[in-house]
Structures are given as C-alpha cells and as structure tokens.
Short mmCIF file of N, CA and C in Angstrom, two decimals:
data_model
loop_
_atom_site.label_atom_id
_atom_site.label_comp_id
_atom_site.label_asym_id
_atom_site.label_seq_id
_atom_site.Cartn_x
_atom_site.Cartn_y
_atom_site.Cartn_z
N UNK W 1 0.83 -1.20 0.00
CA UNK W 1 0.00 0.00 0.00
C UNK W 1 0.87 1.26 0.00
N UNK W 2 1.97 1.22 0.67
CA UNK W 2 2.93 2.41 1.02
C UNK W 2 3.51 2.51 -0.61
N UNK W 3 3.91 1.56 -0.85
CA UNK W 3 4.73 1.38 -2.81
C UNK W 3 3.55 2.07 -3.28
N UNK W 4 1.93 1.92 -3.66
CA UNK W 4 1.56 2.44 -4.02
C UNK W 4 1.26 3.76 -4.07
N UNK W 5 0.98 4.25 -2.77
CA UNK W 5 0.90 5.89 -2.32
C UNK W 5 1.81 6.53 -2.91
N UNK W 6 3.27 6.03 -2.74
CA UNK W 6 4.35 6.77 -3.36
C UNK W 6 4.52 6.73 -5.04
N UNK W 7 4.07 5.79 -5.20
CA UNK W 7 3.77 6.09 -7.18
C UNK W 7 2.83 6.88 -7.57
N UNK W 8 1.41 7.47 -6.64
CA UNK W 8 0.56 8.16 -7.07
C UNK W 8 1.32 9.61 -6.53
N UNK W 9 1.87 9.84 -5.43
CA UNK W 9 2.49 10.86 -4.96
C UNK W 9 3.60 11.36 -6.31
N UNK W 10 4.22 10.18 -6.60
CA UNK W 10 5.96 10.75 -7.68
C UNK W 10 4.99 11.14 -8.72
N UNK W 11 3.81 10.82 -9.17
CA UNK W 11 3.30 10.89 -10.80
C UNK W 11 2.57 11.93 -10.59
N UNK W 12 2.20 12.69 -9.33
CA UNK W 12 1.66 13.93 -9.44
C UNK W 12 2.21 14.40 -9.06
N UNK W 13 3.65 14.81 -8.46
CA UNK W 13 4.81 15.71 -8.82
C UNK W 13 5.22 15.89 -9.29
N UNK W 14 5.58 14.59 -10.73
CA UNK W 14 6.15 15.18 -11.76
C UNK W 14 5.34 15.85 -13.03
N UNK W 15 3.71 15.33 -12.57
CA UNK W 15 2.85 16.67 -13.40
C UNK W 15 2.52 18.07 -13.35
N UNK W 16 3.49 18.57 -11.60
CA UNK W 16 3.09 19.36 -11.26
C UNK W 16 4.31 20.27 -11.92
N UNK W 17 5.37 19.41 -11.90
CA UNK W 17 6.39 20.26 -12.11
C UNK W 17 6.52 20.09 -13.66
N UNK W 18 6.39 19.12 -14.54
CA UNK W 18 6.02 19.44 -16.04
C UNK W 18 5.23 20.81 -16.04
N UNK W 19 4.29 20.38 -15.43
CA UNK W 19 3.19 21.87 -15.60
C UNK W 19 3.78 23.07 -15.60
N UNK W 20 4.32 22.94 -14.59
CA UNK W 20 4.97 24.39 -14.27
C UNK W 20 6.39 24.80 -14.99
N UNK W 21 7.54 23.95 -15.65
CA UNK W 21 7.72 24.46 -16.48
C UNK W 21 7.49 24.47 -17.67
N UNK W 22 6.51 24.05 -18.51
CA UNK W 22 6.05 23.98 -19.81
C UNK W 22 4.94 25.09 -19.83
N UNK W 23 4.89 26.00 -18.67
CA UNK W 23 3.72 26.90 -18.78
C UNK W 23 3.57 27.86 -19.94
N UNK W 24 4.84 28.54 -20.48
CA UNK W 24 4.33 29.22 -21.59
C UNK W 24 4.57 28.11 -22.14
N UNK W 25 4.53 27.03 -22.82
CA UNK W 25 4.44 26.25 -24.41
C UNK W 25 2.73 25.79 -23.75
N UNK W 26 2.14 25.75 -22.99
CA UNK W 26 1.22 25.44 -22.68
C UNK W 26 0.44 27.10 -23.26
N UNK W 27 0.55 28.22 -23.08
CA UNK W 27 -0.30 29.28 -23.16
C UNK W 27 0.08 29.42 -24.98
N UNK W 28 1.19 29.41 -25.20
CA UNK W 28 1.40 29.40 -26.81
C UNK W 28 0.31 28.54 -27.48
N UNK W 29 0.27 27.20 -27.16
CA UNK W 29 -0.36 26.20 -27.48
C UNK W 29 -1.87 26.45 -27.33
N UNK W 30 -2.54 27.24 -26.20
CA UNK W 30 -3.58 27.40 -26.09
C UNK W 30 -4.05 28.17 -27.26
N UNK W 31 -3.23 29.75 -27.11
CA UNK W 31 -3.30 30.68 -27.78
C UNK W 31 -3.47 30.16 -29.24
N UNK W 32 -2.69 29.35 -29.95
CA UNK W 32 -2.59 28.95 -31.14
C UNK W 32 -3.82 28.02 -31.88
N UNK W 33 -4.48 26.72 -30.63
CA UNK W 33 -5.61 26.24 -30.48
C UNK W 33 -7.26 27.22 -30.30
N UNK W 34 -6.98 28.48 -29.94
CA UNK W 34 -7.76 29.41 -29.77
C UNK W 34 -8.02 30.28 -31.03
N UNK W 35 -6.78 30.74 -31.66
CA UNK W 35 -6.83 31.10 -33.55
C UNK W 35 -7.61 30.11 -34.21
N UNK W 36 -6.79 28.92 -34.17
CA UNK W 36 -8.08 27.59 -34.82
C UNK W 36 -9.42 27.39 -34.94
N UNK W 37 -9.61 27.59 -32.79
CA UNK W 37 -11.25 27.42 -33.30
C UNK W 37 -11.96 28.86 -33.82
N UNK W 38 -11.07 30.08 -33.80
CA UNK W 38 -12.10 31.28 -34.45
C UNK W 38 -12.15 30.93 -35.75
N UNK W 39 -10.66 30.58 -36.24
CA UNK W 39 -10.78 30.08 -37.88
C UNK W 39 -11.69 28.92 -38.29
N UNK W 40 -12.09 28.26 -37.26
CA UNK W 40 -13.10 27.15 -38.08
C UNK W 40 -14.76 27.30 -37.40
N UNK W 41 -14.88 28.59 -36.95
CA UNK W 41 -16.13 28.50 -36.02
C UNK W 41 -17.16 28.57 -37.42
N UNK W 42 -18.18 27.61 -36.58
CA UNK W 42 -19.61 27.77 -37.54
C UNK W 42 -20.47 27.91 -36.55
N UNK W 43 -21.83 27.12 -37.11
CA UNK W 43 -23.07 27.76 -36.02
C UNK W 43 -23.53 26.50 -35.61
N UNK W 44 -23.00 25.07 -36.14
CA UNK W 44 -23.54 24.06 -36.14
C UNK W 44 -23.09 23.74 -34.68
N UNK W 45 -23.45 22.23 -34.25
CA UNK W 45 -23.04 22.02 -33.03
C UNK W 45 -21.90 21.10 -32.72
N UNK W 46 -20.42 22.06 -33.25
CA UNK W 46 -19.30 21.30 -33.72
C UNK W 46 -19.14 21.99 -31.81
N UNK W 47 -17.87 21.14 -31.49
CA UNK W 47 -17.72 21.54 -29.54
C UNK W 47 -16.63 22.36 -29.61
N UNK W 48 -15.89 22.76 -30.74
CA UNK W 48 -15.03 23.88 -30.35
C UNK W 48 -15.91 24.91 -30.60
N UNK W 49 -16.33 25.45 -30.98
CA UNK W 49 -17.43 26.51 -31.71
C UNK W 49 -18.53 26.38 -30.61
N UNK W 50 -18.99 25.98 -29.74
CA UNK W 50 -19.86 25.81 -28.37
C UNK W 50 -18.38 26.26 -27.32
N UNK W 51 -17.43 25.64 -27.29
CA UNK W 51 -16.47 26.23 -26.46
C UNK W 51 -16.18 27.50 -26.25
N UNK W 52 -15.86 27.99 -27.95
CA UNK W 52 -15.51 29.73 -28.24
C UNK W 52 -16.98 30.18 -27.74
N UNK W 53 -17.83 30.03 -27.90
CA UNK W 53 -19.12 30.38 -27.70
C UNK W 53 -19.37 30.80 -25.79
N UNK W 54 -18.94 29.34 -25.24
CA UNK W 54 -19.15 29.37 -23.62
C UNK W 54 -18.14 30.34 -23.54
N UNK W 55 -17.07 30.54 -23.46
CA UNK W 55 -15.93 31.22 -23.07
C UNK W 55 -16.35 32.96 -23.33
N UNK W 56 -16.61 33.06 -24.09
CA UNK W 56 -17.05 34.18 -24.47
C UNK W 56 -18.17 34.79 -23.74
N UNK W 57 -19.26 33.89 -23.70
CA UNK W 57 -20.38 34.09 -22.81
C UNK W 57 -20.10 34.53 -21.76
N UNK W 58 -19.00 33.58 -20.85
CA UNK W 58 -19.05 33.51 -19.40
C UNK W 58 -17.50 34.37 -19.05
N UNK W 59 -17.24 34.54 -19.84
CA UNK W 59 -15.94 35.79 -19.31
C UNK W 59 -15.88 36.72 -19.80
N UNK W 60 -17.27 37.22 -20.63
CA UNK W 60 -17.43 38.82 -21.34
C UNK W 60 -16.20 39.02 -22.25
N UNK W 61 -15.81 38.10 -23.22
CA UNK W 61 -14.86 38.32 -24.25
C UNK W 61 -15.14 38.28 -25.41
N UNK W 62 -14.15 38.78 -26.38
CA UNK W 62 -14.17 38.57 -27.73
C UNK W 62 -13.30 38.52 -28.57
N UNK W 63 -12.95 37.50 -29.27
CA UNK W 63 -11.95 36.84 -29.82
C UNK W 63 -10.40 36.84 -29.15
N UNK W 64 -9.33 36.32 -29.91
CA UNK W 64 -8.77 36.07 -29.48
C UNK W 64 -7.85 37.07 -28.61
N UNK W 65 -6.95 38.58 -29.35
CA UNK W 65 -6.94 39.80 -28.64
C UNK W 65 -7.86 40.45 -28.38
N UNK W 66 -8.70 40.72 -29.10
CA UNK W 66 -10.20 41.49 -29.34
C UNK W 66 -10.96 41.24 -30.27
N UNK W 67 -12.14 41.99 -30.36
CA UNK W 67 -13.16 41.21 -30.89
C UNK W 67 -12.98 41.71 -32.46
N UNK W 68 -11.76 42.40 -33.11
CA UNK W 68 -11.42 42.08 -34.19
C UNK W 68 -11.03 41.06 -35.24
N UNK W 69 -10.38 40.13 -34.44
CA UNK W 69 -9.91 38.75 -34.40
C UNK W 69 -10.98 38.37 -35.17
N UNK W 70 -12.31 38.29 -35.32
CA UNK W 70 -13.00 38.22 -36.14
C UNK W 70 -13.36 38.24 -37.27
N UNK W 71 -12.86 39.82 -37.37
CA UNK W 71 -13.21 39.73 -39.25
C UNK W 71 -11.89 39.53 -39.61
N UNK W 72 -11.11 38.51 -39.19
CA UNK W 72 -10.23 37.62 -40.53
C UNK W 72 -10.75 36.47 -40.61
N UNK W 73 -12.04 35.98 -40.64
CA UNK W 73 -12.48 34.66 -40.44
C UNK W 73 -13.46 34.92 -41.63
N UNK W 74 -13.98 33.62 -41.64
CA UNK W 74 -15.24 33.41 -43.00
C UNK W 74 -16.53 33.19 -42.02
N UNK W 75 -16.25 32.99 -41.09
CA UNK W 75 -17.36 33.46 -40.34
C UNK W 75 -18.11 34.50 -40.18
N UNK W 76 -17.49 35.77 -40.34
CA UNK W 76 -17.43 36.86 -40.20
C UNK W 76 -18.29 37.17 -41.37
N UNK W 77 -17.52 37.06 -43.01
CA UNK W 77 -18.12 37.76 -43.92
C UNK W 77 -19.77 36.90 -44.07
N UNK W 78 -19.61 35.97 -43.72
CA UNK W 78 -20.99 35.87 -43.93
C UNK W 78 -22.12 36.13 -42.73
N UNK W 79 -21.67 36.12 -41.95
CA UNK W 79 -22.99 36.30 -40.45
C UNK W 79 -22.13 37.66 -39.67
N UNK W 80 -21.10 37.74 -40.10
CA UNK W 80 -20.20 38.88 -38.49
C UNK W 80 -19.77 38.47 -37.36
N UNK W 81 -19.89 39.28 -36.39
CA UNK W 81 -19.35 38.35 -35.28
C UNK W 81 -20.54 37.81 -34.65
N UNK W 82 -19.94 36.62 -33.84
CA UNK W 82 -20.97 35.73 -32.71
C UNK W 82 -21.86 36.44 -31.79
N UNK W 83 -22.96 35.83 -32.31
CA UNK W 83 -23.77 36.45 -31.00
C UNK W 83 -23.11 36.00 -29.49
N UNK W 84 -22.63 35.21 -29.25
CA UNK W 84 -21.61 34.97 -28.23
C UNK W 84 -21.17 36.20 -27.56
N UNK W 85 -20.31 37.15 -28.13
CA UNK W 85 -19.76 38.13 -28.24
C UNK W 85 -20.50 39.91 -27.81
N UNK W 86 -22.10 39.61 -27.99
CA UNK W 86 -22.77 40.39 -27.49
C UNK W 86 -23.18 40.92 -26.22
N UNK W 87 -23.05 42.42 -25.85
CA UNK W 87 -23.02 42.63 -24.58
C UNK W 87 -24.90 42.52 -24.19
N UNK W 88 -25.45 42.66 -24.90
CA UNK W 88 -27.22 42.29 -24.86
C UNK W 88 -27.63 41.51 -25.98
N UNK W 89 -28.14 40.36 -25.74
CA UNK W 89 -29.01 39.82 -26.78
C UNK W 89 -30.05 40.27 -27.23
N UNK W 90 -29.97 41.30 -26.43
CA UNK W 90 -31.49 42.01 -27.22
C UNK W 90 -31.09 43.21 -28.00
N UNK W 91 -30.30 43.90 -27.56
CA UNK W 91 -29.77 44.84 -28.95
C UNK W 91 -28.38 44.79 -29.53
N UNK W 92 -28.69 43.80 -30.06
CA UNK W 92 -27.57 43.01 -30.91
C UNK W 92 -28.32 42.37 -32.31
N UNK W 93 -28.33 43.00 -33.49
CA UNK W 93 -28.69 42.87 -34.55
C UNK W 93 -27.64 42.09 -35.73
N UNK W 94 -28.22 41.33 -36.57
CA UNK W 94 -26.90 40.58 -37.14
C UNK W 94 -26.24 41.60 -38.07
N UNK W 95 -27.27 42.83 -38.40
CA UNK W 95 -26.13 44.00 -39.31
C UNK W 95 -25.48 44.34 -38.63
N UNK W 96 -25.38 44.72 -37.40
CA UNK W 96 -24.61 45.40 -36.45
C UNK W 96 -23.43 44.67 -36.21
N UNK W 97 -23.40 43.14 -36.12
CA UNK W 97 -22.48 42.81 -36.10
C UNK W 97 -21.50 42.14 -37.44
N UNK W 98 -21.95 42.59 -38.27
CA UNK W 98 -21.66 42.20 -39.67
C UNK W 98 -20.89 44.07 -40.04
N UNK W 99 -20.55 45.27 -39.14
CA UNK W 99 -20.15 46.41 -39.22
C UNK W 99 -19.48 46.75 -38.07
N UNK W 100 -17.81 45.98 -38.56
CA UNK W 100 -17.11 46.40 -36.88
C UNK W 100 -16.95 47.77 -36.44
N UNK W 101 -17.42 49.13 -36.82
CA UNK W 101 -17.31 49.92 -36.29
C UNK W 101 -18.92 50.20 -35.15
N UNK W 102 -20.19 49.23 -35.75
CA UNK W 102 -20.89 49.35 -35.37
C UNK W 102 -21.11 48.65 -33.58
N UNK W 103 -20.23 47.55 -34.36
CA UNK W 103 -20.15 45.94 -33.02
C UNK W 103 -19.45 46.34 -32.34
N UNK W 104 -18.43 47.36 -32.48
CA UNK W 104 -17.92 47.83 -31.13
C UNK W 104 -18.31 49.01 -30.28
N UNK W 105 -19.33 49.05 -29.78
CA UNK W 105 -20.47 49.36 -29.22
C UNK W 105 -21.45 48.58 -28.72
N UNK W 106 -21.77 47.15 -29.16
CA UNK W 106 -22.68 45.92 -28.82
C UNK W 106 -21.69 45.06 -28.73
N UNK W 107 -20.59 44.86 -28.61
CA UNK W 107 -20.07 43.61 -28.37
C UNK W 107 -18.73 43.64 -26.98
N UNK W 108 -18.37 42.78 -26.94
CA UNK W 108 -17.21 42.98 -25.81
C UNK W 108 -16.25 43.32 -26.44
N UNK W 109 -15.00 43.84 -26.33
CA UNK W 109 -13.95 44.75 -26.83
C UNK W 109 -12.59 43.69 -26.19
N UNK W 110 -12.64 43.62 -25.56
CA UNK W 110 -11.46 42.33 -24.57
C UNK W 110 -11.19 41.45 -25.45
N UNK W 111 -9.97 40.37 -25.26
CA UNK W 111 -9.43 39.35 -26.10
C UNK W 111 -10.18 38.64 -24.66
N UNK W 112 -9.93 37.29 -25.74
CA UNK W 112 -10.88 35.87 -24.46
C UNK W 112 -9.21 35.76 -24.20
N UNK W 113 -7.69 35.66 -24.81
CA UNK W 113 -6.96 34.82 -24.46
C UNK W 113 -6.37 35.55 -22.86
N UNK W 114 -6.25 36.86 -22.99
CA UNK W 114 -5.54 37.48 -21.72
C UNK W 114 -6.35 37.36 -20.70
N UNK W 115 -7.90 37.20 -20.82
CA UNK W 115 -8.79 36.52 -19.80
C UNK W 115 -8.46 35.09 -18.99
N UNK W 116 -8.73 34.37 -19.84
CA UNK W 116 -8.63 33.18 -19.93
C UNK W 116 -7.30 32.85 -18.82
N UNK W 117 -5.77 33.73 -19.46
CA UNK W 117 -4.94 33.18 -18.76
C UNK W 117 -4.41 34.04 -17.85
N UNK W 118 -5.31 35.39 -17.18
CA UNK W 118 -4.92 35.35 -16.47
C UNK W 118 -6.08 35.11 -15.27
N UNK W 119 -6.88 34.53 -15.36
CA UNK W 119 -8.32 33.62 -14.39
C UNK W 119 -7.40 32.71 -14.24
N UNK W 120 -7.02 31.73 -15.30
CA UNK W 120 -6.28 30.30 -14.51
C UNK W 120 -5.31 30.81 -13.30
N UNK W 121 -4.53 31.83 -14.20
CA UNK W 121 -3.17 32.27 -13.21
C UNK W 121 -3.44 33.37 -12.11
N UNK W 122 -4.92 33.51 -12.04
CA UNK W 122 -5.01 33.81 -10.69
C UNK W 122 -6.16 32.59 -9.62
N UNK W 123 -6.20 31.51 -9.96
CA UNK W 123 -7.08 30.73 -9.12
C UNK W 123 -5.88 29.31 -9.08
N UNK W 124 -4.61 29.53 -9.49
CA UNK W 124 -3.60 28.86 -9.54
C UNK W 124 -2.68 28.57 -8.20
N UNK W 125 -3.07 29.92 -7.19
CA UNK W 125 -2.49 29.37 -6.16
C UNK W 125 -3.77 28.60 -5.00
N UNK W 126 -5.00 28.88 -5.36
CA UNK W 126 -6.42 27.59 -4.88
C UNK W 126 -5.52 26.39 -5.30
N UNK W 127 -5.63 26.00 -6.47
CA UNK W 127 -4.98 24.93 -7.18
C UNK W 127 -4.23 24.14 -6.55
N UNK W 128 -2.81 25.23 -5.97
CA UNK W 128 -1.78 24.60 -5.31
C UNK W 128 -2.28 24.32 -4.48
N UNK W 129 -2.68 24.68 -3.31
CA UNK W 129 -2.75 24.84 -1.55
C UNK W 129 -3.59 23.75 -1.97
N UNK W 130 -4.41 23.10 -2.62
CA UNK W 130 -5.20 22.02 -2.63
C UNK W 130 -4.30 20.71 -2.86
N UNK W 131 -3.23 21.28 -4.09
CA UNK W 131 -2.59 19.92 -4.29
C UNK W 131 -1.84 19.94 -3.20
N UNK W 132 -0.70 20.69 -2.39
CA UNK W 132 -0.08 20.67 -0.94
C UNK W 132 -1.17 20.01 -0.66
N UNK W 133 -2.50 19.79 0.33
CA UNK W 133 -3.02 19.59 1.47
C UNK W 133 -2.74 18.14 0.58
N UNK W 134 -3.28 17.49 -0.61
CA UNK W 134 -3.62 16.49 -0.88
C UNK W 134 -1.96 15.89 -1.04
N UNK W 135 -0.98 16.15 -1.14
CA UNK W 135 0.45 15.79 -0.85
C UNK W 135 0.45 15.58 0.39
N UNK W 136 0.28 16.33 1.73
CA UNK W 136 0.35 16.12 2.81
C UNK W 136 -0.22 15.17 3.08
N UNK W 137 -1.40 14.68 3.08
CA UNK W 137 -2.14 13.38 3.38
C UNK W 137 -1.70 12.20 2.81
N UNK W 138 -1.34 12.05 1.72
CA UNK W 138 -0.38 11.19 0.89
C UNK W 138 0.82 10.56 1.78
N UNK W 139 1.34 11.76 2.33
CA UNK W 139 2.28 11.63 3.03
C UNK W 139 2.37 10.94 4.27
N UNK W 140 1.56 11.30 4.95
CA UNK W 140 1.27 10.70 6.09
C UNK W 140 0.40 9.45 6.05
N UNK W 141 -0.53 9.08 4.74
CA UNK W 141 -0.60 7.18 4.15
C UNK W 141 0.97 6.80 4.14
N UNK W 142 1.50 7.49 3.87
CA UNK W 142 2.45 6.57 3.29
C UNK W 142 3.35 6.41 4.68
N UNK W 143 3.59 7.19 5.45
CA UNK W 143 4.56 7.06 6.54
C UNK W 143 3.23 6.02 7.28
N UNK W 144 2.15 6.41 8.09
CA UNK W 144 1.48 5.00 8.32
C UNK W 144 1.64 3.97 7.80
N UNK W 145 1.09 3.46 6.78
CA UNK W 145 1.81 2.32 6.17
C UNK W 145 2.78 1.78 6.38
N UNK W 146 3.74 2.44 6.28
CA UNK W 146 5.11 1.40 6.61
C UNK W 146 5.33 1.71 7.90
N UNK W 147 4.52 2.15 9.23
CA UNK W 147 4.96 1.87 10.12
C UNK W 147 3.93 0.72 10.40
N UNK W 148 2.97 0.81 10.22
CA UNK W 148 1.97 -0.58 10.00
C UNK W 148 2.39 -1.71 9.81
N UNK W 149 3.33 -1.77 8.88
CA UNK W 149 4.20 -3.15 8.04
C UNK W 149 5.60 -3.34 9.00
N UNK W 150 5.53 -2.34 9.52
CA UNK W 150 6.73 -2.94 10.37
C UNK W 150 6.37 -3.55 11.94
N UNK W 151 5.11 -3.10 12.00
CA UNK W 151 4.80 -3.31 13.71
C UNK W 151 3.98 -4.75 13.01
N UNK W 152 3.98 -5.09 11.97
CA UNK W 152 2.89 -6.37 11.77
C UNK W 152 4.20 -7.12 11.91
N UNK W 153 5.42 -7.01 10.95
CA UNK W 153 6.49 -7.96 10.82
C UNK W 153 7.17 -8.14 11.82
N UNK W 154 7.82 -6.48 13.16
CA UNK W 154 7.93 -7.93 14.50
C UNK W 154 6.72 -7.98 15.60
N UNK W 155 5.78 -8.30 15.34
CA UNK W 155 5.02 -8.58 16.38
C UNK W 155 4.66 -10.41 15.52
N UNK W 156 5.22 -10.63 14.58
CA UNK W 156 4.82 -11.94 13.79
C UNK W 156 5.37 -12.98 14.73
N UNK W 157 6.83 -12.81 14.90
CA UNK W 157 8.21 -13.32 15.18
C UNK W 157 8.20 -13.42 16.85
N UNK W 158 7.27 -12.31 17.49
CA UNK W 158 7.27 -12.39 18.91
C UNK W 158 5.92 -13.63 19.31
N UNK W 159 5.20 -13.97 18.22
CA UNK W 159 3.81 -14.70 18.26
C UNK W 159 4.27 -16.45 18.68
N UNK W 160 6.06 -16.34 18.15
CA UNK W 160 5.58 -18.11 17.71
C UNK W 160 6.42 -18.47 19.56
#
C-alpha cells in the first residue's frame, strides 16, 4: 500500500512540475488552439465553436486579442461576429455585427486569451494549496503504512 501511495504521490509531482515548467508552451499552445477554433467557427453544433461560444459568454470576451480577431475569419463575412460576443441579446442585430465599427459598441472589446490566462493564473495558487493539502495526506498514508508493516512484521516473530 505504502509502494503504491508513493507512485501516485511521484506521478503527481512530476505533473506538477512538467506543468509548471512547460507553462508558456502550454499558453502558446492554447493561444494557437484558440486562432483555430475562431478560424473554423460555424453555427452548427461542432464543440469547439460551443467552447468559443461558452468562453465568451461567461468571461465577457471577444476573440482572441479582441473582438477584431474576427473579421479575418469566414465566419465573419458571412454572419459577423458571434452572438456569443454580445453585450445584450437584445440589442444586438446581425447588421450590427456584420459592421465592426458598429459591433464595437454591442459587443465585448477584450481578447478571451488574456482573460482566460490570467483567471487560470489567478485561481492557480487555490490549485496549489489544494494539491499541498492532498500531498500532505499522501504523506502521512504513506509514513502510516510502513509503520503498520513494520509493527505487523515484529510482532509476527514475537507470536511463535
């Protein structure tokens, strides 16, 4: 049981610390995955295009720096930007957003990516103090354990 604790303990330290230094190829990577789905957004119910959609919704953003990011897409010339992207669904018209001088006035003005990363990188130290507490407990399975295994092995030897 103790062998085990300590393999779940080493394999989430060394994700913690991959994590932490691969953090910018991780935000590059996002960032670059984030161009993608504006470049392939449609209206159908593909899940990156519901993703750009939630993200947008729920962190008052728009595209990737701003809600320009948009009209380089084919999305754009034919519908404009996402209703996603609207600060009211109710006065948010599809000409309006088919006229970026108009949509910026009805739409959010913010990039989703500087949102995005800096929400993770501020709920990042929650994150930690959770993985610490859950290391600490780990820790102390694992030191139980092998004092367990040792008070079983001589109390065996004192039996016969």
């Amino acid at each position: 049981y103790a062998m085990l604790l300590s393999l779940i303990f080493l394999i989430v330290l060394v994700a913690a610390v991959v994590g932490f230094v691969f953090r910018h190829e991780i935000k590059t990577n996002f960032e670059s995955n984030l161009n993608l789905a504006l470049k392939d957004y449609n209206v159908t119910a593909d899940p990156h295009s519901e993703a750009v959609d939630t993200i947008q919704r729920t962190l008052h953003c728009c595209g990737v720096q701003n809600y320009s990011d948009w009209e380089r897409t084919e999305y754009f010339s034919q519908r404009g930007i996402p209703r996603s992207c609207c600060k009211s669904q109710d006065d948010c018209s599809e000409k309006d957003l088919k006229d970026p001088n108009k949509a910026k006035l009805k739409v959010f003005v913010d990039g989703c990516f500087f949102l995005v990363t800096s929400t993770m990188e501020s709920k990042m130290s929650v994150v930690a103090g959770i993985s610490f507490g859950i290391a600490c407990f780990q820790l102390i399975g694992i030191i139980l354990a092998c004092c367990l295994s040792r008070y079983i092995t001589n109390n065996q030897y004192e039996m016969v």
